[in-house]
mmCIF file of C-alpha atoms in Angstrom:
data_model
loop_
_atom_site.group_PDB
_atom_site.id
_atom_site.type_symbol
_atom_site.label_atom_id
_atom_site.label_comp_id
_atom_site.label_asym_id
_atom_site.label_seq_id
_atom_site.Cartn_x
_atom_site.Cartn_y
_atom_site.Cartn_z
ATOM 1 C CA UNK A 20 0.914 -16.398 -13.548
ATOM 2 C CA UNK A 21 -2.684 -15.198 -13.353
ATOM 3 C CA UNK A 22 -3.156 -13.812 -9.858
ATOM 4 C CA UNK A 23 -6.472 -12.555 -8.493
ATOM 5 C CA UNK A 24 -7.860 -11.101 -5.298
ATOM 6 C CA UNK A 25 -11.516 -11.222 -4.271
ATOM 7 C CA UNK A 26 -13.509 -10.332 -1.187
ATOM 8 C CA UNK A 27 -16.155 -13.049 -1.521
ATOM 9 C CA UNK A 28 -18.296 -11.987 1.468
ATOM 10 C CA UNK A 29 -18.798 -15.576 2.787
ATOM 11 C CA UNK A 30 -17.043 -18.461 1.076
ATOM 12 C CA UNK A 31 -19.618 -21.029 2.178
ATOM 13 C CA UNK A 32 -22.374 -19.028 0.501
ATOM 14 C CA UNK A 33 -20.428 -18.523 -2.725
ATOM 15 C CA UNK A 34 -18.020 -21.454 -3.050
ATOM 16 C CA UNK A 35 -19.621 -22.847 -6.208
ATOM 17 C CA UNK A 36 -19.638 -19.443 -7.841
ATOM 18 C CA UNK A 37 -15.985 -18.879 -6.916
ATOM 19 C CA UNK A 38 -14.892 -22.264 -8.249
ATOM 20 C CA UNK A 39 -16.814 -21.770 -11.488
ATOM 21 C CA UNK A 40 -15.126 -18.401 -11.954
ATOM 22 C CA UNK A 41 -11.662 -19.813 -11.205
ATOM 23 C CA UNK A 42 -12.153 -22.263 -14.050
ATOM 24 C CA UNK A 43 -13.560 -19.732 -16.524
ATOM 25 C CA UNK A 44 -10.964 -17.076 -15.704
ATOM 26 C CA UNK A 45 -8.074 -19.570 -15.701
ATOM 27 C CA UNK A 46 -6.711 -18.310 -12.373
ATOM 28 C CA UNK A 47 -3.494 -19.739 -10.930
ATOM 29 C CA UNK A 48 -3.630 -18.098 -7.503
ATOM 30 C CA UNK A 49 -6.558 -16.456 -5.728
ATOM 31 C CA UNK A 50 -6.282 -14.376 -2.563
ATOM 32 C CA UNK A 51 -9.639 -14.538 -0.770
ATOM 33 C CA UNK A 52 -10.980 -12.199 1.896
ATOM 34 C CA UNK A 53 -13.960 -12.150 4.240
ATOM 35 C CA UNK A 54 -14.461 -15.897 4.237
ATOM 36 C CA UNK A 55 -16.639 -15.580 7.365
ATOM 37 C CA UNK A 56 -15.916 -19.045 8.735
ATOM 38 C CA UNK A 57 -13.680 -21.007 11.056
ATOM 39 C CA UNK A 58 -10.913 -23.166 9.601
ATOM 40 C CA UNK A 59 -12.913 -26.379 10.033
ATOM 41 C CA UNK A 60 -15.870 -24.829 8.185
ATOM 42 C CA UNK A 61 -13.915 -23.784 5.102
ATOM 43 C CA UNK A 62 -14.938 -25.919 2.054
ATOM 44 C CA UNK A 63 -11.347 -26.946 1.328
ATOM 45 C CA UNK A 64 -12.332 -30.280 -0.233
ATOM 46 C CA UNK A 65 -14.157 -28.499 -3.072
ATOM 47 C CA UNK A 66 -11.071 -26.455 -3.918
ATOM 48 C CA UNK A 67 -8.879 -29.542 -3.736
ATOM 49 C CA UNK A 68 -11.225 -31.409 -6.078
ATOM 50 C CA UNK A 69 -10.801 -28.521 -8.529
ATOM 51 C CA UNK A 70 -7.011 -28.845 -8.365
ATOM 52 C CA UNK A 71 -6.228 -26.056 -5.880
ATOM 53 C CA UNK A 72 -4.272 -26.242 -2.658
ATOM 54 C CA UNK A 73 -5.786 -24.041 0.015
ATOM 55 C CA UNK A 74 -4.638 -22.316 3.200
ATOM 56 C CA UNK A 75 -7.024 -20.400 5.431
ATOM 57 C CA UNK A 76 -7.227 -18.642 8.761
ATOM 58 C CA UNK A 77 -10.551 -17.868 10.355
ATOM 59 C CA UNK A 78 -11.809 -17.870 13.928
ATOM 60 C CA UNK A 79 -15.499 -16.971 13.659
ATOM 61 C CA UNK A 80 -18.227 -15.707 11.349
ATOM 62 C CA UNK A 81 -16.236 -12.487 10.857
ATOM 63 C CA UNK A 82 -13.131 -11.694 8.775
ATOM 64 C CA UNK A 83 -11.164 -14.726 7.499
ATOM 65 C CA UNK A 84 -8.591 -14.854 4.683
ATOM 66 C CA UNK A 85 -7.337 -17.611 2.407
ATOM 67 C CA UNK A 86 -5.093 -18.386 -0.561
ATOM 68 C CA UNK A 87 -5.976 -20.929 -3.243
ATOM 69 C CA UNK A 88 -3.193 -22.024 -5.602
ATOM 70 C CA UNK A 89 -2.816 -24.568 -8.379
ATOM 71 C CA UNK A 90 0.926 -23.848 -8.681
ATOM 72 C CA UNK A 91 1.944 -24.818 -5.175
ATOM 73 C CA UNK A 92 1.782 -23.413 -1.654
ATOM 74 C CA UNK A 93 4.871 -23.208 0.568
ATOM 75 C CA UNK A 94 6.081 -21.295 3.633
ATOM 76 C CA UNK A 95 2.654 -20.468 5.000
ATOM 77 C CA UNK A 96 2.569 -17.543 7.433
ATOM 78 C CA UNK A 97 -0.529 -16.593 9.439
ATOM 79 C CA UNK A 98 -0.370 -12.901 10.254
ATOM 80 C CA UNK A 99 2.602 -10.630 9.632
ATOM 81 C CA UNK A 100 5.207 -9.461 12.164
ATOM 82 C CA UNK A 101 3.889 -6.571 14.217
ATOM 83 C CA UNK A 102 0.266 -7.060 13.133
ATOM 84 C CA UNK A 103 -1.809 -5.279 15.789
ATOM 85 C CA UNK A 104 -4.866 -6.665 17.476
ATOM 86 C CA UNK A 105 -8.170 -5.122 18.493
ATOM 87 C CA UNK A 106 -10.232 -5.494 21.649
ATOM 88 C CA UNK A 107 -13.795 -5.712 20.340
ATOM 89 C CA UNK A 108 -15.241 -5.357 23.816
ATOM 90 C CA UNK A 109 -13.280 -2.244 24.767
ATOM 91 C CA UNK A 110 -14.307 1.352 24.258
ATOM 92 C CA UNK A 111 -10.786 2.148 23.098
ATOM 93 C CA UNK A 112 -8.651 0.208 20.630
ATOM 94 C CA UNK A 113 -5.618 -1.773 21.675
ATOM 95 C CA UNK A 114 -6.405 -2.049 25.378
ATOM 96 C CA UNK A 115 -5.995 -4.932 27.834
ATOM 97 C CA UNK A 116 -6.143 -8.008 25.617
ATOM 98 C CA UNK A 117 -6.310 -7.118 21.924
ATOM 99 C CA UNK A 118 -7.154 -10.007 19.612
ATOM 100 C CA UNK A 119 -5.065 -10.478 16.473
ATOM 101 C CA UNK A 120 -7.840 -11.045 13.981
ATOM 102 C CA UNK A 121 -7.844 -13.335 10.940
ATOM 103 C CA UNK A 122 -6.875 -10.614 8.472
ATOM 104 C CA UNK A 123 -3.564 -11.723 6.925
ATOM 105 C CA UNK A 124 -2.135 -14.931 5.517
ATOM 106 C CA UNK A 125 0.916 -15.351 3.310
ATOM 107 C CA UNK A 126 2.321 -18.178 1.205
ATOM 108 C CA UNK A 127 4.821 -18.679 -1.587
ATOM 109 C CA UNK A 128 3.108 -19.720 -4.819
ATOM 110 C CA UNK A 129 5.144 -20.327 -7.941
ATOM 111 C CA UNK A 130 8.024 -18.286 -6.542
ATOM 112 C CA UNK A 131 5.845 -15.295 -5.585
ATOM 113 C CA UNK A 132 5.180 -14.372 -1.974
ATOM 114 C CA UNK A 133 1.422 -13.834 -1.981
ATOM 115 C CA UNK A 134 -0.398 -12.141 0.885
ATOM 116 C CA UNK A 135 -4.172 -12.157 1.280
ATOM 117 C CA UNK A 136 -5.068 -9.098 3.362
ATOM 118 C CA UNK A 137 -8.316 -7.814 4.806
ATOM 119 C CA UNK A 138 -7.601 -4.339 6.143
ATOM 120 C CA UNK A 139 -9.877 -3.198 9.000
ATOM 121 C CA UNK A 140 -12.851 -1.098 7.920
ATOM 122 C CA UNK A 141 -12.411 1.762 10.374
ATOM 123 C CA UNK A 142 -16.186 2.222 10.868
ATOM 124 C CA UNK A 143 -16.108 5.992 11.453
ATOM 125 C CA UNK A 144 -13.525 8.716 11.894
ATOM 126 C CA UNK A 145 -14.117 8.798 15.645
ATOM 127 C CA UNK A 146 -14.351 5.050 16.269
ATOM 128 C CA UNK A 147 -11.483 3.155 17.969
ATOM 129 C CA UNK A 148 -11.542 0.877 14.919
ATOM 130 C CA UNK A 149 -10.286 3.800 12.840
ATOM 131 C CA UNK A 150 -7.137 4.098 14.980
ATOM 132 C CA UNK A 151 -6.762 0.332 14.741
ATOM 133 C CA UNK A 152 -6.975 0.562 10.937
ATOM 134 C CA UNK A 153 -4.230 3.185 10.749
ATOM 135 C CA UNK A 154 -2.020 1.188 13.120
ATOM 136 C CA UNK A 155 -2.642 -1.949 11.073
ATOM 137 C CA UNK A 156 -1.616 -0.253 7.819
ATOM 138 C CA UNK A 157 1.475 1.252 9.464
ATOM 139 C CA UNK A 158 2.562 -2.178 10.699
ATOM 140 C CA UNK A 159 2.008 -3.641 7.227
ATOM 141 C CA UNK A 160 4.120 -0.857 5.706
ATOM 142 C CA UNK A 161 6.913 -1.525 8.182
ATOM 143 C CA UNK A 162 6.825 -5.255 7.475
ATOM 144 C CA UNK A 163 6.827 -4.787 3.703
ATOM 145 C CA UNK A 164 9.635 -2.252 3.816
ATOM 146 C CA UNK A 165 11.729 -4.548 6.005
ATOM 147 C CA UNK A 166 11.327 -7.445 3.603
ATOM 148 C CA UNK A 167 12.383 -5.318 0.650
ATOM 149 C CA UNK A 168 15.424 -4.101 2.568
ATOM 150 C CA UNK A 169 16.363 -7.710 3.250
ATOM 151 C CA UNK A 170 15.891 -8.682 -0.408
ATOM 152 C CA UNK A 171 15.286 -5.896 -2.955
ATOM 153 C CA UNK A 172 14.668 -8.558 -5.618
ATOM 154 C CA UNK A 173 11.900 -10.257 -3.629
ATOM 155 C CA UNK A 174 8.703 -10.957 -5.551
ATOM 156 C CA UNK A 175 5.865 -10.006 -3.217
ATOM 157 C CA UNK A 176 2.166 -9.414 -3.913
ATOM 158 C CA UNK A 177 0.101 -7.643 -1.260
ATOM 159 C CA UNK A 178 -3.425 -8.579 -2.326
ATOM 160 C CA UNK A 179 -6.772 -7.867 -0.836
ATOM 161 C CA UNK A 180 -9.507 -5.581 0.364
ATOM 162 C CA UNK A 181 -7.687 -2.491 1.608
ATOM 163 C CA UNK A 182 -10.806 -0.525 2.596
ATOM 164 C CA UNK A 183 -9.123 2.626 1.260
ATOM 165 C CA UNK A 184 -9.928 4.555 -1.903
ATOM 166 C CA UNK A 185 -6.575 6.279 -2.500
ATOM 167 C CA UNK A 186 -7.772 9.095 -4.805
ATOM 168 C CA UNK A 187 -10.992 10.876 -5.693
ATOM 169 C CA UNK A 188 -11.015 8.946 -8.984
ATOM 170 C CA UNK A 189 -11.543 5.810 -6.892
ATOM 171 C CA UNK A 190 -15.003 6.802 -5.600
ATOM 172 C CA UNK A 191 -18.181 7.626 -7.467
ATOM 173 C CA UNK A 192 -18.727 10.853 -5.489
ATOM 174 C CA UNK A 193 -16.069 12.538 -3.340
ATOM 175 C CA UNK A 194 -18.801 14.766 -1.922
ATOM 176 C CA UNK A 195 -20.843 11.775 -0.752
ATOM 177 C CA UNK A 196 -17.851 10.374 1.133
ATOM 178 C CA UNK A 197 -16.835 13.631 2.794
ATOM 179 C CA UNK A 198 -16.152 13.089 6.509
ATOM 180 C CA UNK A 199 -16.409 9.330 6.081
ATOM 181 C CA UNK A 200 -13.870 6.541 6.299
ATOM 182 C CA UNK A 201 -12.035 5.055 3.289
ATOM 183 C CA UNK A 202 -11.216 8.474 1.830
ATOM 184 C CA UNK A 203 -9.848 10.454 4.789
ATOM 185 C CA UNK A 204 -6.412 12.034 4.522
ATOM 186 C CA UNK A 205 -4.825 9.776 7.180
ATOM 187 C CA UNK A 206 -6.120 6.626 5.479
ATOM 188 C CA UNK A 207 -4.909 7.754 2.092
ATOM 189 C CA UNK A 208 -1.536 8.662 3.585
ATOM 190 C CA UNK A 209 -1.309 5.218 5.180
ATOM 191 C CA UNK A 210 -1.993 3.573 1.825
ATOM 192 C CA UNK A 211 0.521 5.820 0.085
ATOM 193 C CA UNK A 212 3.118 4.908 2.704
ATOM 194 C CA UNK A 213 2.902 1.282 1.559
ATOM 195 C CA UNK A 214 3.369 2.447 -2.026
ATOM 196 C CA UNK A 215 6.311 4.622 -0.985
ATOM 197 C CA UNK A 216 7.853 1.608 0.737
ATOM 198 C CA UNK A 217 8.255 0.098 -2.731
ATOM 199 C CA UNK A 218 4.927 -1.456 -3.713
ATOM 200 C CA UNK A 219 3.080 -0.607 -6.930
ATOM 201 C CA UNK A 220 -0.648 -0.631 -7.701
ATOM 202 C CA UNK A 221 -0.148 -2.828 -10.758
ATOM 203 C CA UNK A 222 -3.709 -2.592 -12.069
ATOM 204 C CA UNK A 223 -3.852 1.161 -12.549
ATOM 205 C CA UNK A 224 -1.655 1.415 -15.673
ATOM 206 C CA UNK A 225 -3.977 -1.018 -17.435
ATOM 207 C CA UNK A 226 -7.239 0.531 -16.168
ATOM 208 C CA UNK A 227 -6.727 4.304 -15.818
ATOM 209 C CA UNK A 228 -9.158 7.065 -15.002
ATOM 210 C CA UNK A 229 -12.343 7.342 -12.944
ATOM 211 C CA UNK A 230 -15.173 4.801 -12.993
ATOM 212 C CA UNK A 231 -13.014 1.717 -12.386
ATOM 213 C CA UNK A 232 -14.441 0.222 -9.211
ATOM 214 C CA UNK A 233 -14.159 -3.045 -7.301
ATOM 215 C CA UNK A 234 -16.931 -2.596 -4.710
ATOM 216 C CA UNK A 235 -20.570 -1.520 -4.884
ATOM 217 C CA UNK A 236 -22.769 -1.434 -1.785
ATOM 218 C CA UNK A 237 -25.824 -3.697 -1.881
ATOM 219 C CA UNK A 238 -28.107 -0.766 -0.975
ATOM 220 C CA UNK A 239 -29.493 2.100 -3.047
ATOM 221 C CA UNK A 240 -28.976 0.288 -6.378
ATOM 222 C CA UNK A 241 -25.308 1.271 -6.231
ATOM 223 C CA UNK A 242 -24.188 -1.295 -8.813
ATOM 224 C CA UNK A 243 -26.633 -0.496 -11.657
ATOM 225 C CA UNK A 244 -26.069 3.182 -10.960
ATOM 226 C CA UNK A 245 -22.307 2.657 -11.270
ATOM 227 C CA UNK A 246 -21.790 4.146 -7.819
ATOM 228 C CA UNK A 247 -18.810 2.199 -6.602
ATOM 229 C CA UNK A 248 -15.390 2.404 -4.995
ATOM 230 C CA UNK A 249 -11.979 0.998 -5.890
ATOM 231 C CA UNK A 250 -10.748 -0.500 -2.628
ATOM 232 C CA UNK A 251 -9.333 -3.887 -3.723
ATOM 233 C CA UNK A 252 -5.719 -3.955 -4.893
ATOM 234 C CA UNK A 253 -2.693 -5.986 -5.840
ATOM 235 C CA UNK A 254 0.368 -4.032 -4.709
ATOM 236 C CA UNK A 255 3.526 -5.615 -6.082
ATOM 237 C CA UNK A 256 7.196 -5.324 -5.162
ATOM 238 C CA UNK A 257 9.480 -3.817 -7.820
ATOM 239 C CA UNK A 258 10.684 -7.178 -9.171
ATOM 240 C CA UNK A 259 7.143 -8.493 -9.494
ATOM 241 C CA UNK A 260 5.591 -5.263 -10.762
ATOM 242 C CA UNK A 261 8.041 -5.334 -13.670
ATOM 243 C CA UNK A 262 6.436 -8.602 -14.785
ATOM 244 C CA UNK A 263 2.843 -7.278 -15.005
ATOM 245 C CA UNK A 264 1.454 -7.540 -18.525
ATOM 246 C CA UNK A 265 -2.288 -6.997 -18.016
ATOM 247 C CA UNK A 266 -4.804 -6.301 -15.256
ATOM 248 C CA UNK A 267 -8.430 -5.432 -14.694
ATOM 249 C CA UNK A 268 -11.620 -5.884 -12.711
ATOM 250 C CA UNK A 269 -14.031 -8.673 -13.655
ATOM 251 C CA UNK A 270 -17.146 -6.562 -13.189
ATOM 252 C CA UNK A 271 -19.375 -9.378 -14.469
ATOM 253 C CA UNK A 272 -18.906 -11.195 -11.171
ATOM 254 C CA UNK A 273 -20.777 -8.439 -9.341
ATOM 255 C CA UNK A 274 -23.871 -9.262 -11.390
ATOM 256 C CA UNK A 275 -26.607 -11.767 -10.775
ATOM 257 C CA UNK A 276 -28.231 -13.435 -7.816
ATOM 258 C CA UNK A 277 -25.966 -14.203 -4.884
ATOM 259 C CA UNK A 278 -23.050 -12.003 -5.968
ATOM 260 C CA UNK A 279 -20.522 -10.618 -3.525
ATOM 261 C CA UNK A 280 -20.514 -6.848 -3.160
ATOM 262 C CA UNK A 281 -16.924 -6.945 -4.477
ATOM 263 C CA UNK A 282 -15.625 -7.996 -7.905
ATOM 264 C CA UNK A 283 -12.324 -9.819 -8.439
ATOM 265 C CA UNK A 284 -9.186 -7.985 -9.511
ATOM 266 C CA UNK A 285 -7.029 -10.032 -11.914
ATOM 267 C CA UNK A 286 -3.365 -9.406 -12.795
ATOM 268 C CA UNK A 287 -1.335 -11.247 -15.407
ATOM 269 C CA UNK A 288 2.384 -11.633 -14.749
ATOM 270 C CA UNK A 289 4.753 -12.770 -17.476
#
């Protein structure tokens, strides 16, 4: 299985580019984030014409996640148990009527439980969205740990834009990001808690060291200057991680007119 994850930053803007890449890269399953559309706006017919089944959840021009598979889609699950919501209109997170946003969708594809996840950004260290982000990651950890307790042999892939750079090697300048989100100690601890629950960053053994990034801001010529972050991951359960044979970032997809600010992460499982 060739599994990929990609924050496409608007599927309607980039659907042709995504489909062309799926063909060139010979991808079996793609977890997609930040589709930025409602379900009825998603260009499902183009994926179906290319031989992919598609599931999507999206409520507005924000967020949105999907899974495209040419090896089957079963047992679709929108959101995970305990997934917290966020009240966008409130001054404090998780108040009167928090909305469970379109940030998680799961499906079984070729025997693997694939999750497409778009972790909240956090905005700033003092923003209510930051607390929401930490709560969201804690709930995901609890859900993943529970599923591994139920079935230690389960094959699960937690794929997506995690909005966390877990080590200093995962950012172009630790000094630049000081006192900012994505690199704070609580965020890194929340990411590590998912790893400690039994999930492995399967790309790292195949792409070690600094300078391996998946995201480059559109501003300040970040991409040509190689000033990026590694915030997109495939975290695999023990049974699935044991099957990983190769992995990497397709940096070429960050190039050219109309590119997303993220590049796809691809993992090969034997």
